[in-house]
Structure formats: structure tokens, C-alpha cells
XYZ file of C-alpha atoms in Angstrom:
406
model
C 55.422 117.990 150.181
C 53.615 115.157 151.953
C 56.248 112.469 151.532
C 56.929 112.130 155.237
C 57.334 108.383 155.708
C 60.094 107.235 157.998
C 63.018 106.088 155.903
C 65.599 106.053 158.723
C 65.744 107.071 162.344
C 68.030 109.378 164.267
C 68.004 107.805 167.719
C 64.322 107.486 168.636
C 63.256 110.269 166.296
C 61.950 109.258 162.842
C 63.378 111.217 159.916
C 61.457 112.618 156.991
C 62.223 111.292 153.536
C 65.256 113.017 152.038
C 65.223 111.450 148.570
C 61.683 112.467 147.661
C 60.666 112.547 143.998
C 60.960 116.330 143.632
C 64.452 116.399 145.130
C 65.540 113.676 142.688
C 64.187 115.745 139.782
C 66.056 118.848 140.952
C 69.255 116.790 141.318
C 68.798 115.487 137.764
C 68.223 119.036 136.492
C 71.463 120.143 138.131
C 73.395 117.182 136.721
C 72.137 117.839 133.167
C 72.814 121.580 133.501
C 76.470 121.060 134.403
C 76.996 118.070 132.113
C 75.716 119.967 129.054
C 77.877 122.980 129.890
C 81.114 121.174 130.778
C 80.877 118.734 127.877
C 82.077 121.637 125.709
C 84.266 123.611 128.109
C 87.664 121.882 127.579
C 87.178 121.755 123.795
C 86.162 125.342 123.050
C 89.783 126.622 122.854
C 90.472 123.946 120.217
C 87.289 124.861 118.356
C 88.137 128.588 118.313
C 91.621 127.808 117.041
C 90.421 125.438 114.302
C 87.265 127.270 113.209
C 88.342 130.912 113.538
C 92.176 130.710 113.839
C 92.016 132.752 117.061
C 95.271 133.375 118.952
C 95.674 132.586 122.667
C 94.891 136.096 123.879
C 91.702 136.231 121.821
C 90.645 132.749 122.969
C 91.057 133.823 126.588
C 89.053 137.000 125.960
C 86.218 135.161 124.215
C 85.942 132.430 126.819
C 86.113 134.793 129.807
C 82.973 136.621 128.696
C 80.605 134.114 130.265
C 82.357 134.465 133.652
C 81.728 138.208 133.668
C 78.099 137.736 132.605
C 77.553 135.078 135.271
C 79.015 137.304 137.977
C 76.871 140.287 136.923
C 73.586 138.378 136.783
C 73.815 136.442 140.049
C 72.832 139.262 142.479
C 69.697 139.916 140.417
C 69.016 136.178 140.158
C 68.723 135.899 143.925
C 66.288 138.831 144.002
C 64.153 137.398 141.175
C 64.059 133.906 142.706
C 62.969 135.320 146.068
C 60.380 137.673 144.548
C 58.602 135.698 141.815
C 57.260 132.170 141.398
C 60.328 129.950 141.647
C 59.211 127.229 139.268
C 58.431 129.796 136.565
C 61.821 131.439 137.099
C 63.588 128.064 136.941
C 61.775 127.058 133.741
C 62.520 130.364 131.993
C 66.188 130.299 133.031
C 66.591 126.686 131.900
C 64.840 127.416 128.598
C 67.249 130.222 127.706
C 70.193 128.112 128.887
C 69.045 125.393 126.463
C 68.474 127.808 123.549
C 71.976 129.291 123.826
C 73.507 126.003 122.691
C 71.772 126.521 119.342
C 73.692 129.793 119.095
C 77.007 127.925 118.966
C 75.754 126.001 115.947
C 74.738 129.194 114.192
C 77.755 131.374 115.067
C 79.528 131.933 111.748
C 82.145 134.406 112.994
C 84.385 134.855 116.018
C 82.417 137.946 117.056
C 79.109 136.065 116.941
C 80.604 133.184 118.927
C 81.927 135.637 121.537
C 78.466 137.193 121.857
C 76.773 133.809 122.231
C 79.328 132.610 124.794
C 78.975 135.788 126.848
C 75.174 135.671 126.673
C 75.270 132.029 127.774
C 76.704 133.149 131.106
C 73.427 134.919 131.944
C 71.115 131.867 131.953
C 73.895 129.656 133.353
C 74.393 131.953 136.329
C 70.679 132.459 136.935
C 69.761 128.787 136.482
C 72.350 127.625 139.022
C 70.866 130.045 141.580
C 67.254 129.129 140.762
C 67.832 125.376 140.783
C 69.753 125.319 144.058
C 67.069 127.476 145.691
C 64.342 125.122 144.447
C 66.357 122.226 145.919
C 66.161 123.879 149.335
C 62.394 124.337 148.941
C 61.697 120.670 148.169
C 63.803 119.348 151.036
C 62.106 118.509 154.349
C 63.181 121.058 156.939
C 64.613 118.425 159.296
C 67.014 117.197 156.592
C 67.706 120.412 154.711
C 71.334 120.750 155.785
C 72.069 117.138 154.844
C 70.261 117.518 151.507
C 72.255 120.629 150.618
C 75.427 118.621 151.165
C 74.227 115.860 148.832
C 72.976 118.339 146.232
C 76.496 119.287 145.186
C 77.234 115.675 144.282
C 75.214 116.105 141.082
C 77.374 118.906 139.683
C 80.585 117.322 141.037
C 79.730 114.121 139.169
C 78.860 116.022 135.991
C 82.065 118.071 136.121
C 84.099 114.887 136.652
C 82.563 112.975 133.736
C 81.549 115.577 131.141
C 84.998 116.951 130.131
C 86.405 113.442 129.622
C 83.287 112.412 127.687
C 83.548 115.470 125.462
C 87.218 114.845 124.713
C 86.526 111.174 123.953
C 83.670 112.019 121.561
C 85.755 114.669 119.816
C 88.719 112.330 119.283
C 86.379 109.591 118.060
C 84.426 111.767 115.615
C 86.409 114.993 115.118
C 82.978 116.644 114.871
C 82.238 119.750 116.951
C 78.702 120.036 115.579
C 77.874 116.669 117.131
C 79.035 117.940 120.515
C 76.965 121.120 120.188
C 73.892 119.071 119.277
C 74.503 116.686 122.171
C 74.759 119.563 124.664
C 71.611 121.082 123.176
C 69.759 117.774 123.637
C 70.935 117.298 127.231
C 69.954 120.858 128.119
C 66.521 120.304 126.550
C 66.010 117.184 128.697
C 66.998 119.266 131.722
C 64.428 121.893 130.742
C 61.708 119.222 130.459
C 62.723 117.906 133.869
C 62.427 121.404 135.383
C 58.873 121.620 134.034
C 57.878 118.506 135.995
C 59.088 119.769 139.390
C 56.278 120.476 141.869
C 56.991 123.008 144.595
C 55.258 123.578 147.932
C 53.168 126.730 148.131
C 55.050 129.748 149.458
C 53.233 132.081 151.800
C 53.702 135.807 151.102
C 56.085 137.550 153.489
C 54.368 140.237 155.536
C 56.259 143.454 156.112
C 59.113 142.665 153.733
C 60.854 145.903 152.610
C 60.172 146.749 148.993
C 63.785 147.504 148.164
C 67.015 147.024 150.056
C 70.562 145.839 149.467
C 69.565 142.499 151.061
C 67.506 141.746 147.945
C 70.761 141.454 145.974
C 73.383 140.424 148.532
C 73.066 138.868 151.973
C 74.602 141.640 154.067
C 73.980 139.649 157.278
C 76.560 137.160 156.009
C 79.225 139.652 154.918
C 82.098 138.013 156.849
C 81.142 134.592 155.485
C 81.370 136.161 152.020
C 84.799 137.671 152.713
C 86.030 134.350 154.074
C 84.818 132.296 151.114
C 86.585 134.748 148.781
C 89.955 133.636 150.156
C 89.162 130.026 149.326
C 87.868 131.039 145.882
C 91.222 132.720 145.152
C 93.014 129.441 145.859
C 90.638 127.418 143.668
C 90.960 129.952 140.822
C 94.758 129.729 140.713
C 94.869 125.959 141.092
C 92.172 125.107 138.543
C 93.523 127.404 135.833
C 97.294 126.971 136.160
C 97.731 123.393 137.360
C 98.317 122.042 133.843
C 101.070 124.559 133.039
C 102.621 124.085 136.489
C 102.682 120.313 136.095
C 104.193 120.572 132.623
C 106.829 123.221 133.352
C 107.851 122.332 136.906
C 107.281 118.559 137.092
C 107.416 117.451 133.468
C 103.886 115.992 133.708
C 102.407 116.481 130.245
C 99.390 114.169 130.292
C 98.413 113.980 133.953
C 96.023 116.926 134.258
C 93.015 114.751 133.513
C 94.076 112.314 136.240
C 94.595 115.251 138.639
C 91.027 116.453 138.118
C 89.603 112.942 138.325
C 91.282 112.477 141.727
C 90.109 115.946 142.754
C 86.521 115.101 141.767
C 86.721 111.773 143.599
C 87.766 113.659 146.728
C 84.919 116.148 146.345
C 82.383 113.373 145.779
C 83.576 111.223 148.694
C 83.754 114.143 151.099
C 80.266 115.410 150.285
C 78.858 111.896 150.526
C 80.238 111.203 153.995
C 79.930 114.752 155.337
C 76.177 115.034 154.803
C 75.235 113.248 158.038
C 77.196 115.649 160.230
C 75.548 118.571 158.394
C 72.167 117.069 159.296
C 73.337 117.052 162.900
C 74.085 120.777 162.672
C 77.887 120.513 162.696
C 78.428 123.236 160.089
C 81.363 124.959 161.754
C 83.094 121.653 162.494
C 82.764 120.538 158.866
C 83.946 123.917 157.616
C 86.958 123.944 159.955
C 87.949 120.403 159.006
C 87.522 121.144 155.297
C 89.587 124.323 155.343
C 92.410 122.603 157.259
C 92.464 119.572 154.922
C 92.526 121.943 151.933
C 95.390 123.871 153.535
C 97.349 120.619 153.797
C 96.632 119.924 150.116
C 97.597 123.367 148.838
C 100.745 123.395 151.019
C 101.796 119.987 149.739
C 101.202 121.172 146.177
C 103.224 124.355 146.704
C 106.177 123.130 148.761
C 106.803 119.553 147.557
C 107.617 119.309 143.851
C 107.101 115.636 142.992
C 104.570 113.611 140.985
C 103.289 111.787 144.103
C 102.624 115.081 145.908
C 100.967 116.473 142.766
C 98.306 113.735 142.828
C 97.997 113.428 146.620
C 97.373 117.166 146.864
C 94.483 116.771 144.396
C 92.845 114.243 146.738
C 93.343 116.451 149.809
C 92.061 119.585 148.073
C 89.007 117.661 146.861
C 88.312 116.191 150.300
C 88.749 119.575 151.946
C 86.584 121.586 149.575
C 83.929 118.863 149.612
C 83.651 119.373 153.382
C 84.056 123.147 153.408
C 81.780 124.421 150.634
C 78.493 122.687 151.670
C 79.113 123.802 155.259
C 79.555 127.422 154.161
C 76.435 127.210 151.969
C 74.460 125.950 154.967
C 75.817 128.778 157.077
C 74.762 131.349 154.473
C 71.257 129.876 154.498
C 71.135 129.721 158.293
C 71.847 133.461 158.667
C 69.221 134.351 156.023
C 65.474 134.641 156.498
C 63.409 131.915 154.811
C 62.396 134.440 152.109
C 66.082 135.125 151.328
C 67.143 131.654 150.214
C 67.750 132.817 146.647
C 69.829 135.728 147.893
C 71.814 133.408 150.163
C 72.550 131.100 147.219
C 73.547 133.932 144.909
C 75.701 135.562 147.618
C 77.963 132.559 148.167
C 78.291 132.092 144.390
C 79.155 135.786 143.920
C 81.786 135.589 146.673
C 83.290 132.397 145.254
C 83.330 133.807 141.712
C 84.962 137.048 142.877
C 87.652 135.063 144.652
C 88.216 132.900 141.591
C 88.446 135.975 139.370
C 91.057 137.595 141.592
C 92.888 134.289 141.798
C 93.070 133.895 138.017
C 94.298 137.494 137.642
C 96.796 137.541 140.522
C 98.014 134.009 139.818
C 98.814 134.963 136.239
C 100.654 138.133 137.289
C 102.728 136.319 139.931
C 103.491 133.415 137.587
C 104.580 135.797 134.834
C 106.920 137.756 137.116
C 108.091 135.201 139.686
C 107.140 131.783 138.313
C 104.482 129.184 139.065
C 106.161 128.037 142.277
C 105.687 131.525 143.753
C 102.103 131.597 142.499
C 101.296 128.434 144.452
C 103.178 129.702 147.516
C 100.731 132.622 147.316
C 97.841 130.114 147.163
C 99.004 128.352 150.338
C 99.283 131.750 152.065
C 95.747 132.768 151.014
C 94.346 129.450 152.263
C 96.169 129.871 155.580
C 94.754 133.386 156.010
C 91.281 132.063 155.208
C 91.653 129.319 157.835
C 92.777 131.802 160.510
C 89.914 134.182 159.706
C 87.401 131.340 159.924
C 88.692 129.844 163.178
C 89.082 133.118 165.053
C 86.355 135.375 163.590
C 83.890 133.828 161.132
C 82.901 130.885 163.296
C 81.741 133.152 166.129
C 80.210 135.608 163.625
C 78.010 132.798 162.309
C 76.941 131.560 165.756
C 75.832 135.059 166.735
C 73.802 135.628 163.557
C 72.220 132.272 162.776
C 68.423 132.171 162.707
C 66.365 129.294 164.083
C 63.715 129.622 161.340
C 66.003 127.967 158.769
């Protein structure tokens, strides 16, 4: 990585180029990965109902398979990315991610579709870990924290656009095969892009233990992982039950798309303007601000039942999570050795996914027995606990364990 020209200055100190060609390629790979995947996501329940006449319970079971597969594969993904050639790992993961879309076209039964969907979670989970780790490798060290903050913009943008694009194409054509082919094509372009990425040479790590728990989970960051779980619980409940809550409690039947567009706008804006402070090393400040803004959003959502609060809370939750998540990712990386970047990436994803899984489960149980209002009161409580843990324990935990080498 020799692209070291001065693009901007920080005081009297020249800064290395952030938007180098390899970083742009990795960002494009990430965008195509998420766009191809989320182009189909909102339409698969409709497809299962129309093609296989599956009931709601069966649809939920079929579609949850990829979440389980993703969660299982991520610890091993971090180990593989840290152990073997990262470009080769990225290319192989992206290739299998691309091939799985062909499986949807060939699945002639509900069982076959369920198998394909579950198997798709394996390359999806491993590719997200591999690609984000490669992004860290191609960033200049002086701007790594800032670059990590910008990196998430690519998947935020894809997740904001892809579902709406998929729904529009489906309503215009009423053709699921076209959508499967389009996702297949986009994933193939992403695979080709991954092939063109050039990585700096990695020196072998001397004295690295052959086998330890740290190969699969970043034990040095255990409290960071616990803390991020609380925020994952909140996101899991909100993202899965907001449509039903809006419909049943507020009478909003067609506003879920607007809610998520506002949410995505908040995420995008927050990441865009929070990157500079990450470059300046203000991880804990960004994280604290993000968790508090999110708490305001979740509290507004839970305790004020009105259309205006419904949409304003989406903006606040987006702004808060856009500040909080990149800061936590940077903190995970800062407490890891340079040869544990893959493990650091997989660890935060595992923690977030675990939180989301518990959130989906507990939110459903509470909503079934006490109603959606109680479920979102629970969300506000979990966010508040997460904020308290961060401010009074996790922040100091991070400062004591951070490593200068990253």
C-alpha cells in the first residue's frame, strides 16, 4: 500500500490517503454483498406463500435458518481469516455466496428451499467477516479508525435501497425468477471485484499459540461483547416487530418503509459525520453519545404513542446506532492484537447476533403475553442498562486493555 500522498492535513501533520483504490473496491464488494442479499429479504415470505403455500410458522422457521447458520460460522470465520491468506478466503467465501443464489432458482420444494436458505447463511456470515477484515488491512494505519466508520456506510446504503428496489421490481414484473437472477448477477460482480483486491503482505506472527479460545472469540474484549449484546437485543425487537406495533397500536399500515428509510438516513448521516472523531481517537465519546441518543429514540418509541414520535424515534435510533456501532467495532479492534483482526470482527458480529436473537425471542414472548407496548418498554429498559454498563464499567475496561499496536 504505497498510496501515501497527502490528501488532507490534520493540523500540521499530513494524512495518508483514506480513499485508496483497494479500499474503494472493498467498499464496493460490501455494497454488492448486502444489496444482493437484501434485494430478496422482504419478498421471501411472499414467495414461500405463493410458491409453496407455507403457513406463517413454517415461513418463520425456513427464514430463520440462515441466522442460525450465520451465528455458528462466524467464530470459525475469524479464525480462518486470521490464519490463512485473506484474499483467498474472501474470494472463496464470496464465490459460495454467489453460487447459493442459483440454489433459489433450482429449489423445487419447500424442503430444498429451506436447505438452500440455511446454507446461504454460511457464506454470508463468513464473507461479512472476511470483507470487513480485508477493509482494515487496506486502510492506512493513521486513518484506520476513520475508515472503519465509513466502511459501514456501504452496507447501510445497500440495506436502505435494496428492499425498496426489490419490492418495486416485484410489483412491476410479478416475477420472482427475475429477482433471483438479478441477485445472482450482483453477487457475481461482487465476486469479480473481490478477485481484483490487492492486499499488503502479512508477516507471520512469531510465537502465536497454535490453539486457544482467542482464535474463535476475542476473550480480551468480553465486557465489550456483553455490552453490545444489550444493544443487539433492542435492535432485534425493534426491527422485527415495528411493523406490527405500528399497525396494531398506532394504526399505521403503510409507514414501515418510511420508518426504515428514516432509520437508514440516520445511520448514514451519523456514520458520515462521526468518522472524523473516530480518526481522532474519540471512540468512547462516540460510543457514549450514540448509546444515549439511541436511548432517547427507544424511550420515545416506547412511551409516546403517536405517529410523529414513531418517525422521530427512527431518526434518533439511526443517529445513535450510527455513532455507537463503529465506535464499538474500533474498540474491539483496539483491544486485539494485529493478528486477531478477523477474530475481533467476528466477535462483535457474534455478540450483536446473539443479542438480536434473544431480542426476537423475548420480544415475541412479551408481546404475546403482555402486548407490544410492554415489549418496547422492555427495549427501553435494556438500552438503559446497556448505557449504564458502558458509562460505569465498559469505558474503563476498554481504556485498561487497549493496545497501541492497532
